[in-house]
Coordinates of C-alpha atoms in Angstrom, one line a residue:
M1 CA -16.0 -35.8 5.2
D2 CA -15.7 -33.0 7.2
K3 CA -12.7 -31.7 5.3
C4 CA -11.5 -31.8 1.5
V5 CA -8.1 -30.8 -0.1
M6 CA -8.2 -27.9 -2.4
T7 CA -4.7 -27.2 -4.3
S8 CA -2.4 -28.7 -1.1
R9 CA -4.9 -26.6 1.2
I10 CA -7.7 -28.0 3.3
L11 CA -11.1 -26.6 3.4
D12 CA -12.9 -26.9 6.3
L13 CA -16.4 -27.8 5.2
S14 CA -18.0 -28.6 8.6
Q15 CA -17.2 -24.8 9.2
L16 CA -18.5 -23.6 6.0
F17 CA -21.9 -25.8 6.8
R18 CA -22.3 -24.2 10.1
R19 CA -22.1 -20.4 8.7
L20 CA -24.5 -21.4 5.7
E21 CA -26.7 -22.9 8.2
R22 CA -26.6 -19.7 10.6
L23 CA -27.6 -17.9 7.4
Y24 CA -29.7 -20.1 5.4
G25 CA -31.0 -23.1 7.7
S26 CA -32.4 -26.3 5.9
L27 CA -30.5 -25.1 2.6
A28 CA -27.1 -25.1 4.0
E29 CA -26.3 -28.6 2.5
L30 CA -27.8 -27.7 -1.2
Y31 CA -25.4 -24.6 -1.0
L32 CA -22.6 -26.0 0.6
S33 CA -21.8 -27.8 -2.5
K34 CA -22.6 -25.2 -4.7
I35 CA -19.6 -23.3 -2.6
V36 CA -17.4 -26.3 -3.0
D37 CA -18.0 -26.4 -6.9
L38 CA -16.9 -22.4 -7.0
I39 CA -13.7 -23.3 -5.0
Q40 CA -12.9 -26.0 -7.6
K41 CA -13.6 -23.6 -10.3
H42 CA -11.4 -20.9 -9.1
S43 CA -8.5 -22.8 -7.0
A44 CA -5.0 -21.7 -8.2
D45 CA -1.4 -22.6 -7.1
A46 CA -1.7 -19.3 -5.4
P47 CA 1.1 -18.6 -2.5
A48 CA 0.5 -18.7 1.1
G49 CA -0.3 -15.4 2.9
L50 CA 2.8 -13.1 1.9
G51 CA 2.2 -10.8 4.9
W52 CA 3.1 -7.1 5.1
S53 CA 5.8 -4.8 6.1
Q54 CA 7.1 -1.0 5.9
N55 CA 7.3 -1.2 2.3
D56 CA 3.3 -1.6 2.0
V57 CA 1.9 1.5 0.5
V58 CA -1.5 1.9 -1.1
L59 CA -2.4 4.4 -3.7
I60 CA -6.5 5.1 -4.1
T61 CA -7.1 6.3 -7.5
Y62 CA -9.6 5.6 -10.3
G63 CA -8.7 3.8 -13.5
D64 CA -9.2 7.2 -15.4
Q65 CA -7.4 9.5 -13.1
V66 CA -4.7 10.5 -15.5
Q67 CA -5.7 10.8 -19.5
A68 CA -3.9 10.9 -22.7
D69 CA -5.0 10.9 -26.3
S70 CA -5.1 7.9 -27.8
E71 CA -4.2 5.6 -24.9
P72 CA -6.8 3.6 -22.5
P73 CA -6.6 5.5 -19.2
L74 CA -5.5 2.5 -17.4
A75 CA -2.4 2.4 -19.5
T76 CA -2.0 6.1 -19.2
L77 CA -1.9 5.7 -14.9
H78 CA 0.5 2.8 -15.1
R79 CA 2.8 5.0 -17.4
F80 CA 2.4 8.0 -14.9
L81 CA 3.4 5.8 -12.1
T82 CA 6.4 4.3 -14.0
E83 CA 7.8 7.5 -15.5
N84 CA 7.4 9.2 -12.3
H85 CA 9.6 6.4 -10.5
L86 CA 6.5 5.9 -8.2
D87 CA 6.3 2.2 -8.6
P88 CA 9.3 1.4 -6.0
L89 CA 7.5 3.8 -3.4
I90 CA 3.9 2.5 -3.7
N91 CA 3.6 -1.0 -4.1
T92 CA 0.0 -1.3 -4.4
V93 CA -2.9 0.7 -6.2
H94 CA -6.1 0.4 -5.1
L95 CA -7.9 0.8 -8.4
L96 CA -11.8 2.2 -7.5
P97 CA -14.8 0.5 -9.3
F98 CA -13.4 -0.1 -12.8
C99 CA -16.5 -2.1 -14.0
P100 CA -19.4 -0.4 -16.2
Y101 CA -21.7 1.6 -14.4
S102 CA -24.4 3.8 -14.5
S103 CA -23.8 6.5 -11.7
D104 CA -21.7 7.4 -8.5
D105 CA -18.5 7.3 -10.2
G106 CA -18.5 3.8 -10.7
F107 CA -20.0 2.5 -7.5
S108 CA -23.2 1.5 -9.4
V109 CA -21.9 -1.3 -11.3
I110 CA -23.7 -2.6 -14.5
D111 CA -21.4 -5.7 -14.8
Y112 CA -19.1 -7.0 -12.4
R113 CA -17.4 -9.6 -14.4
Q114 CA -16.3 -6.6 -17.3
V115 CA -13.9 -3.8 -17.3
D116 CA -15.5 -0.6 -18.4
P117 CA -14.3 -0.2 -22.1
N118 CA -13.6 3.6 -21.7
L119 CA -10.9 2.9 -19.2
G120 CA -9.3 -0.3 -20.9
G121 CA -9.6 -3.9 -20.4
W122 CA -8.4 -6.8 -18.2
D123 CA -5.0 -7.1 -19.8
D124 CA -4.4 -3.2 -19.1
I125 CA -4.9 -4.2 -15.4
E126 CA -3.0 -7.1 -15.6
R127 CA 0.0 -5.1 -16.9
L128 CA -0.5 -2.8 -14.0
G129 CA -0.1 -5.7 -11.7
T130 CA 3.5 -6.5 -13.2
D131 CA 4.8 -3.6 -11.3
C132 CA 2.7 -3.2 -8.4
G133 CA 0.1 -5.2 -6.2
L134 CA -3.7 -4.4 -7.1
M135 CA -6.5 -3.8 -4.8
F136 CA -10.3 -4.1 -6.1
D137 CA -13.8 -3.0 -5.1
L138 CA -16.3 -5.3 -4.7
V139 CA -19.4 -3.4 -4.4
L140 CA -21.1 -6.0 -3.1
N141 CA -24.4 -4.2 -1.3
H142 CA -26.1 -3.1 -4.4
I143 CA -26.1 -3.1 -8.3
S144 CA -27.3 -0.6 -10.9
S145 CA -30.8 -0.5 -12.0
Q146 CA -29.6 -0.6 -15.7
S147 CA -27.8 -3.9 -14.8
D148 CA -29.1 -7.1 -16.4
W149 CA -29.8 -8.8 -13.1
F150 CA -32.3 -6.0 -12.2
Q151 CA -33.8 -5.4 -15.9
S152 CA -34.3 -9.4 -15.4
Y153 CA -36.0 -8.7 -12.2
L154 CA -38.2 -6.2 -13.4
K155 CA -39.3 -8.8 -16.1
G156 CA -40.0 -11.6 -13.5
E157 CA -37.2 -13.7 -15.1
E158 CA -35.8 -16.4 -12.7
P159 CA -33.7 -16.3 -10.8
Y160 CA -33.4 -12.6 -10.6
S161 CA -37.0 -12.4 -9.2
R162 CA -35.8 -12.8 -5.6
F163 CA -32.3 -11.2 -6.2
F164 CA -33.4 -7.8 -4.4
I165 CA -35.8 -6.6 -1.4
E166 CA -39.2 -5.8 -1.7
C167 CA -41.1 -3.8 1.2
E168 CA -44.2 -2.6 1.7
P169 CA -44.4 1.3 1.8
D170 CA -46.0 1.2 5.2
A171 CA -43.5 -1.0 6.9
D172 CA -41.9 0.5 10.3
L173 CA -38.2 1.0 9.0
S174 CA -37.8 3.9 11.6
A175 CA -34.9 2.0 13.2
V176 CA -33.0 1.8 10.2
I177 CA -29.6 3.8 10.2
R178 CA -29.1 5.7 6.8
P179 CA -26.0 7.0 5.5
R180 CA -27.6 9.4 3.6
S181 CA -30.9 11.7 3.3
L182 CA -32.7 10.1 0.8
P183 CA -35.7 7.7 0.5
L184 CA -35.0 4.2 1.7
L185 CA -37.6 2.5 -0.7
T186 CA -37.8 3.3 -4.2
R187 CA -41.0 2.6 -6.6
F188 CA -40.9 0.6 -9.7
Q189 CA -43.0 -0.8 -12.0
T190 CA -42.7 -4.4 -12.8
D191 CA -44.7 -7.1 -14.8
R192 CA -46.2 -8.1 -11.5
G193 CA -47.3 -4.4 -10.8
E194 CA -45.9 -1.7 -8.7
R195 CA -43.1 -2.7 -6.1
F196 CA -41.4 -0.9 -3.7
V197 CA -37.7 -1.9 -3.6
W198 CA -35.0 -1.4 -1.1
T199 CA -32.2 1.3 -2.4
T200 CA -29.9 2.4 0.8
F201 CA -27.9 4.7 -1.2
S202 CA -29.9 5.9 -4.2
A203 CA -32.8 5.2 -6.6
D204 CA -30.2 4.0 -9.2
Q205 CA -28.3 1.6 -6.6
I206 CA -30.4 -1.4 -5.8
D207 CA -29.8 -3.3 -2.9
L208 CA -28.9 -7.0 -3.3
N209 CA -30.8 -9.6 -1.2
F210 CA -28.3 -11.7 0.6
S211 CA -31.3 -13.7 2.3
N212 CA -31.2 -15.2 -1.1
P213 CA -28.4 -17.8 -1.3
D214 CA -28.1 -17.6 -5.0
V215 CA -27.0 -14.0 -4.3
L216 CA -24.2 -15.1 -2.3
I217 CA -23.2 -17.7 -4.7
E218 CA -23.3 -15.1 -7.8
M219 CA -21.1 -12.7 -5.5
L220 CA -18.7 -15.2 -4.2
D221 CA -18.1 -16.0 -8.0
V222 CA -17.2 -12.5 -8.4
L223 CA -14.8 -12.3 -5.3
L224 CA -12.8 -15.3 -6.5
L225 CA -12.9 -13.7 -10.4
Y226 CA -11.0 -10.8 -9.0
A227 CA -8.8 -12.7 -7.1
S228 CA -7.8 -14.9 -9.9
R229 CA -7.4 -11.6 -11.8
G230 CA -4.6 -10.1 -9.7
A231 CA -6.1 -8.8 -6.6
R232 CA -3.6 -8.5 -3.6
I233 CA -6.7 -7.1 -1.4
V234 CA -10.3 -6.9 -2.0
R235 CA -12.3 -3.9 -0.4
L236 CA -15.7 -4.7 0.5
D237 CA -17.7 -1.7 -0.1
A238 CA -20.5 -0.4 2.5
I239 CA -20.2 -4.1 3.9
A240 CA -22.0 -2.7 7.2
Y241 CA -25.3 -2.7 5.6
L242 CA -25.4 -6.1 3.8
W243 CA -28.4 -7.8 5.6
K244 CA -31.8 -6.4 5.9
S245 CA -34.2 -7.5 8.4
V246 CA -37.2 -5.2 9.2
G247 CA -37.5 -4.1 12.7
T248 CA -33.7 -4.0 13.4
N249 CA -31.3 -1.1 12.3
C250 CA -30.1 -2.8 9.2
I251 CA -26.4 -2.2 10.2
H252 CA -23.7 -4.8 11.7
L253 CA -26.1 -7.4 11.7
E254 CA -24.8 -10.9 12.9
Q255 CA -25.5 -12.5 9.6
T256 CA -23.3 -9.8 7.8
H257 CA -20.6 -10.7 10.1
E258 CA -21.2 -14.3 9.3
L259 CA -20.8 -13.5 5.5
V260 CA -17.6 -11.5 5.9
K261 CA -16.2 -14.7 7.8
L262 CA -17.6 -17.1 5.0
M263 CA -15.7 -14.7 2.4
R264 CA -12.3 -15.3 4.3
D265 CA -12.9 -19.0 4.4
V266 CA -13.5 -19.2 0.6
L267 CA -10.4 -17.0 -0.1
E268 CA -8.3 -18.7 2.2
A269 CA -9.3 -22.1 0.3
T270 CA -8.5 -20.4 -2.8
H271 CA -6.3 -17.5 -2.6
P272 CA -4.9 -17.1 0.6
N273 CA -2.8 -14.7 -0.2
V274 CA -5.5 -12.1 -0.7
L275 CA -6.7 -9.9 1.9
I276 CA -9.7 -8.3 3.1
L277 CA -10.6 -4.8 3.7
T278 CA -13.8 -3.7 5.3
E279 CA -15.5 -0.3 4.5
T280 CA -17.4 0.6 7.6
N281 CA -17.6 4.6 7.9
V282 CA -19.1 4.5 11.7
P283 CA -17.6 4.8 14.9
H284 CA -14.5 3.0 16.1
R285 CA -16.0 0.4 18.2
E286 CA -18.2 -0.8 15.6
N287 CA -15.5 -0.4 12.7
V288 CA -13.0 -2.9 14.6
S289 CA -16.2 -5.4 15.1
Y290 CA -15.0 -6.4 11.4
F291 CA -11.5 -8.0 12.8
G292 CA -13.9 -10.8 14.4
D293 CA -11.9 -12.8 16.4
G294 CA -9.2 -12.5 13.9
D295 CA -11.4 -14.8 11.6
E296 CA -12.8 -11.9 9.5
A297 CA -11.3 -9.1 8.0
Q298 CA -7.4 -8.9 7.8
M299 CA -7.7 -5.1 7.4
V300 CA -10.1 -2.3 8.8
Y301 CA -10.3 1.5 7.8
Q302 CA -9.2 3.9 10.7
F303 CA -12.0 5.9 9.8
S304 CA -11.8 8.0 13.0
L305 CA -8.1 9.2 11.9
P306 CA -9.2 11.6 9.1
P307 CA -11.5 13.7 11.3
L308 CA -9.5 13.7 14.3
L309 CA -6.4 14.7 12.6
L310 CA -8.3 17.3 10.9
D311 CA -9.6 18.6 14.1
A312 CA -6.1 18.9 15.7
F313 CA -5.1 21.1 13.3
V314 CA -8.2 23.3 12.9
N315 CA -8.2 23.5 16.9
K316 CA -4.4 23.7 17.1
D317 CA -5.3 21.0 20.0
P318 CA -4.3 17.7 19.3
T319 CA -6.0 16.2 22.6
P320 CA -8.8 14.3 21.0
L321 CA -6.6 12.7 18.6
R322 CA -4.0 11.9 21.5
S323 CA -6.7 10.4 24.0
W324 CA -8.0 8.2 20.9
L325 CA -4.7 6.9 20.0
S326 CA -3.8 6.3 23.6
Q327 CA -6.7 3.9 24.1
L328 CA -6.2 2.3 20.6
E329 CA -6.0 -1.5 21.0
P330 CA -3.2 -2.8 18.9
P331 CA -4.8 -5.3 16.3
C332 CA -4.3 -9.3 16.8
P333 CA -2.1 -11.1 15.2
G334 CA -2.9 -11.3 11.5
T335 CA -4.6 -8.1 11.4
T336 CA -3.6 -4.6 11.1
Y337 CA -5.2 -0.7 10.3
F338 CA -5.6 0.6 6.8
N339 CA -4.8 4.3 7.5
F340 CA -5.6 7.0 5.5
T341 CA -6.5 10.8 5.8
A342 CA -8.4 11.3 2.4
S343 CA -10.3 9.0 -0.2
H344 CA -12.6 9.3 -3.3
D345 CA -15.4 9.9 -0.6
G346 CA -15.5 13.0 1.7
I347 CA -14.2 13.2 5.5
G348 CA -16.8 11.2 7.6
V349 CA -17.7 12.6 10.9
R350 CA -19.8 9.5 12.2
P351 CA -16.6 8.2 13.4
L352 CA -16.2 11.3 15.8
E353 CA -19.1 10.1 17.9
G354 CA -18.0 10.2 21.5
L355 CA -14.6 11.4 20.6
I356 CA -14.9 15.3 20.4
E357 CA -17.8 17.8 21.9
P358 CA -20.5 18.9 19.8
Q359 CA -19.1 22.5 19.5
R360 CA -15.8 21.0 18.0
L361 CA -17.4 19.5 15.3
Q362 CA -19.5 22.8 14.5
T363 CA -16.0 24.3 14.3
L364 CA -14.9 21.6 11.8
V365 CA -18.3 22.2 9.9
D366 CA -17.5 26.1 10.1
H367 CA -13.8 25.8 8.9
V368 CA -15.0 23.2 6.1
H369 CA -17.6 25.9 4.6
R370 CA -15.0 28.6 4.8
R371 CA -12.6 26.9 2.9
G372 CA -14.9 26.4 -0.1
G373 CA -16.4 22.8 0.8
Q374 CA -19.7 21.6 1.7
V375 CA -21.1 19.3 4.4
S376 CA -23.4 16.0 3.2
T377 CA -26.1 15.4 5.7
K378 CA -27.5 11.9 7.0
A379 CA -31.2 11.0 8.1
N380 CA -31.2 9.8 11.9
S381 CA -33.8 7.7 13.3
D382 CA -35.9 10.7 14.9
G383 CA -36.3 12.1 11.6
A384 CA -33.9 15.1 12.1
N385 CA -30.6 15.3 9.9
S386 CA -27.1 15.5 11.0
P387 CA -23.8 15.9 9.6
Y388 CA -22.3 12.9 7.9
E389 CA -19.4 14.1 5.5
L390 CA -17.5 17.1 5.2
N391 CA -16.6 17.5 1.3
I392 CA -13.4 19.0 0.7
A393 CA -10.2 18.5 -0.5
Y394 CA -7.6 17.2 2.4
V395 CA -4.8 19.8 0.9
D396 CA -7.7 22.7 1.2
A397 CA -9.0 21.3 4.5
I398 CA -5.5 21.2 6.3
G399 CA -4.7 24.8 4.6
E400 CA -5.9 28.2 6.2
A401 CA -6.2 31.7 5.0
G402 CA -2.7 33.6 4.6
L403 CA -0.4 30.6 4.6
S404 CA 2.0 30.9 1.8
D405 CA 2.5 27.8 -0.7
E406 CA 5.6 26.4 0.9
S407 CA 4.0 26.7 4.3
H408 CA 0.8 25.2 3.3
A409 CA 2.8 22.3 2.0
H410 CA 4.8 21.9 4.8
R411 CA 1.6 21.7 6.9
F412 CA 0.0 19.5 4.7
L413 CA 3.1 16.7 4.9
A414 CA 3.5 17.3 8.4
C415 CA -0.3 15.7 8.6
Q416 CA 0.6 13.0 6.0
A417 CA 3.9 12.2 8.2
V418 CA 1.5 11.3 11.2
M419 CA -0.6 9.0 9.2
L420 CA 2.3 7.3 7.5
A421 CA 4.2 6.8 11.0
L422 CA 1.1 5.0 12.7
Q423 CA 0.6 1.3 13.2
G424 CA -0.7 0.0 9.9
I425 CA -0.7 0.2 6.4
P426 CA -1.0 3.6 4.9
G427 CA -3.6 4.3 1.9
I428 CA -2.8 7.6 -0.1
Y429 CA -5.4 9.1 -2.2
F430 CA -4.1 10.1 -5.5
H431 CA -4.8 13.8 -5.0
S432 CA -3.3 14.0 -1.7
L433 CA -0.1 12.6 -3.4
V434 CA -0.2 15.3 -6.0
G435 CA -1.7 18.3 -3.9
S436 CA -4.9 18.9 -5.6
R437 CA -6.9 21.6 -4.4
N438 CA -11.1 21.9 -4.6
D439 CA -12.3 21.3 -7.7
L440 CA -15.1 23.5 -7.4
E441 CA -16.0 23.7 -11.2
G442 CA -16.5 19.9 -11.2
M443 CA -18.6 19.8 -8.3
K444 CA -20.9 23.0 -9.6
E445 CA -21.4 21.1 -12.7
S446 CA -22.3 17.8 -11.2
N447 CA -24.1 19.1 -8.5
Q448 CA -22.4 16.2 -6.4
P449 CA -20.4 17.2 -3.6
R450 CA -18.1 14.6 -3.4
R451 CA -16.9 15.7 -7.0
I452 CA -14.9 18.5 -5.1
N453 CA -12.3 15.8 -4.5
R454 CA -12.5 13.6 -7.6
H455 CA -11.1 15.7 -10.5
K456 CA -9.7 13.9 -13.4
Y457 CA -6.3 15.2 -15.2
A458 CA -5.3 15.4 -18.6
L459 CA -1.8 14.1 -18.3
P460 CA 0.0 17.3 -19.7
D461 CA -2.1 19.4 -17.6
L462 CA -1.0 17.0 -14.6
Q463 CA 2.7 17.2 -15.5
Q464 CA 2.7 21.1 -15.8
R465 CA 1.0 21.7 -12.6
L466 CA 3.5 19.5 -10.7
S467 CA 6.4 21.3 -12.5
N468 CA 4.9 24.9 -12.1
D469 CA 2.5 24.9 -9.3
M470 CA 4.4 25.6 -6.5
L471 CA 2.1 24.2 -3.8
Q472 CA 1.6 20.7 -5.7
H473 CA 5.0 20.7 -6.5
H474 CA 6.2 20.7 -3.1
I475 CA 3.7 18.2 -1.6
F476 CA 4.5 15.8 -4.8
E477 CA 8.4 16.0 -4.1
G478 CA 8.0 16.0 -0.6
Y479 CA 5.6 12.9 -0.4
Q480 CA 7.8 10.9 -2.0
E481 CA 10.6 12.1 0.3
L482 CA 8.5 10.6 3.1
L483 CA 7.7 7.0 1.4
G484 CA 11.2 6.6 1.1
L485 CA 12.2 7.1 4.4
R486 CA 9.5 5.1 5.6
Q487 CA 10.6 2.2 3.5
Q488 CA 14.1 2.3 5.3
H489 CA 12.8 1.9 8.7
T490 CA 11.5 -1.4 10.2
A491 CA 10.0 0.5 13.0
F492 CA 7.4 1.3 10.5
H493 CA 6.5 -2.2 10.0
P494 CA 2.7 -2.5 10.7
D495 CA 3.3 -4.8 13.3
A496 CA 6.0 -2.8 15.3
Q497 CA 4.6 -1.4 18.5
Q498 CA 3.3 2.1 19.1
S499 CA 3.1 3.8 22.2
V500 CA 1.8 7.4 22.6
I501 CA 3.9 9.9 24.7
D502 CA 2.8 12.4 27.3
S503 CA 5.2 15.6 26.2
N504 CA 3.7 18.1 28.7
H505 CA 2.9 20.1 25.9
P506 CA -0.7 20.1 25.0
E507 CA 0.0 21.2 21.3
L508 CA 2.2 18.2 20.5
L509 CA 1.5 14.9 19.7
A510 CA 4.0 12.4 20.3
F511 CA 4.5 8.6 19.9
T512 CA 7.3 5.8 19.4
R513 CA 7.2 3.1 17.0
T514 CA 9.6 0.0 17.9
S515 CA 10.3 -2.6 15.4
V516 CA 9.5 -5.8 16.3
D517 CA 13.1 -7.0 17.1
E518 CA 13.7 -3.7 18.9
S519 CA 16.7 -2.7 16.5
D520 CA 14.7 0.2 15.4
L521 CA 13.1 3.3 17.1
I522 CA 11.3 6.3 16.0
L523 CA 9.8 9.0 17.8
C524 CA 7.3 10.9 15.6
I525 CA 6.0 14.3 17.2
T526 CA 4.0 16.8 15.6
N527 CA 3.4 20.5 16.8
F528 CA -0.1 21.6 16.1
G529 CA 0.3 24.9 17.7
E530 CA 1.2 28.2 16.5
A531 CA 4.4 29.1 18.0
P532 CA 7.8 26.7 18.1
I533 CA 8.2 24.5 20.7
S534 CA 11.8 23.3 22.6
I535 CA 11.2 19.5 23.5
D536 CA 13.7 18.2 26.1
L537 CA 13.5 14.6 24.4
T538 CA 15.5 13.1 27.6
L539 CA 11.9 13.8 29.3
L540 CA 10.1 11.7 26.7
S541 CA 12.7 8.6 26.5
R542 CA 15.6 7.1 28.1
Q543 CA 16.8 6.6 24.4
A544 CA 19.1 9.2 22.6
F545 CA 17.6 10.6 19.6
S546 CA 20.3 12.0 17.4
K547 CA 18.4 13.7 14.3
D548 CA 15.1 14.3 12.5
L549 CA 14.7 12.2 9.7
I550 CA 12.5 14.8 7.7
S551 CA 14.5 17.8 8.1
R552 CA 17.7 16.1 8.8
T553 CA 18.2 18.6 11.7
A554 CA 20.3 17.2 14.3
T555 CA 19.2 17.6 17.9
Q556 CA 21.3 19.7 20.3
E557 CA 22.5 18.0 23.6
G558 CA 19.0 16.2 23.6
V559 CA 16.8 19.3 22.7
Y560 CA 15.0 19.5 19.8
S561 CA 13.1 22.7 18.7
L562 CA 10.1 22.0 16.5
P563 CA 8.2 24.7 14.6
P564 CA 4.7 25.0 14.0
G565 CA 2.8 22.8 11.7
T566 CA 5.5 20.3 11.1
T567 CA 6.3 16.8 12.3
A568 CA 9.5 15.2 13.0
W569 CA 10.6 11.5 12.8
L570 CA 13.5 11.5 15.4
T571 CA 16.1 8.4 15.4

């Protein structure tokens, strides 16, 4: 039988079989039955795909981002959101890895199925989910060296003896693309003697062997557990590196794409309301390959946006940003972009490849150093290192010496207004929402550059800062106003059309968003220059724009004056 019915949905067994056959050959039939068993175990009366709207906004945050005495941090985070009336403005919370872990601030998972007791429990996550949608991380490329799985591997216990990738140290791995300048193989002592194991990210993060279908079954079970626990979006962490094959570059391999499609198939059979977001910090063309033919991820990150937007402000010239947006293809139906400027990681610069000249990248590197940040590097196939990530709080990255707190806040909110206006769903890092600066002390104490942008707040301290620190106060209040405005306009629906306009002013970026039914039109204009610019709006559009939603300033006979470092949403 080619198809079977699962809770009123049809699972295409022949398609699943073909995917498994491409991956595992003659083992396909055996593991097809195992996947059907998983689907029956996790099937639920979940609603059909719910789609998206201009109300969709994702807050990216750690589970212990806000802490208070005698309360689980997950509960404190929930209370902070509701007491500040953020839940109507932010409809989804991305909880960064919340499982027990051993390093990398959660991305070295010890047990995928448990909540770190230092954060709270599944009941705290469930309560948070009553007021907002949830997004979970599936850290599926690697697992902690302290996990039961890896400890069982070291002892030679089945089935874990084949859960990881062994490789001889003299193997030719020169073609492998690396995200970090660290050894690719790590030596471990096992009961079978010394073994060299594949560790893409660190010696504590052991890559899982997806060429073993038993690993796939385990991770599908975790994926479906997360869906049953309320995840509306599942982020596939470091997905680009999932499948390894010696002699290849081990990134974006055909098998990796097949695995993402298989996960999509399984979710659609059990929880069709759950969306897949792929995390691939790579150049744009590689990044959007994870849309597949509309049969892979429903969302991909816009990784080129954060460095291009920063480049435009630093160089006071949005030409590369404008050029990129002009050539950006609209996503196919049923897919959309995940727009962001900051996250728990730094600002990746690989997505700038082919978009800016080397001297402009060096200007960005120099700017980040001047603003107190650091620059992480990656190992290239020729043995050299090159910039990989700018480690800095985005608030500080957008600033410059001599700006008042008010001007700094306006400039930061201007860059966020661009991100919020672009086609797709916006993701807002907690520290951008509250206007956090560089955590230099945290970076120094941990000796980890990424800690510069991962400060954890005691709730009383955060409340005091949002009241008394003028920069943080202006950003927090202004951000909420932007979110409220965005919700009111169907022109900001993820499916609404986007068109870049040539304004004849090189310092300006201008684009329109037009609602699906064409009843709502917004003209977004940003002045990246150093002086006010008067814009004849009649030259940009045949439509008549009467006022700026953000400043509430009216246009004068079709002319609008835009101060430097500001964004207007004209309607």
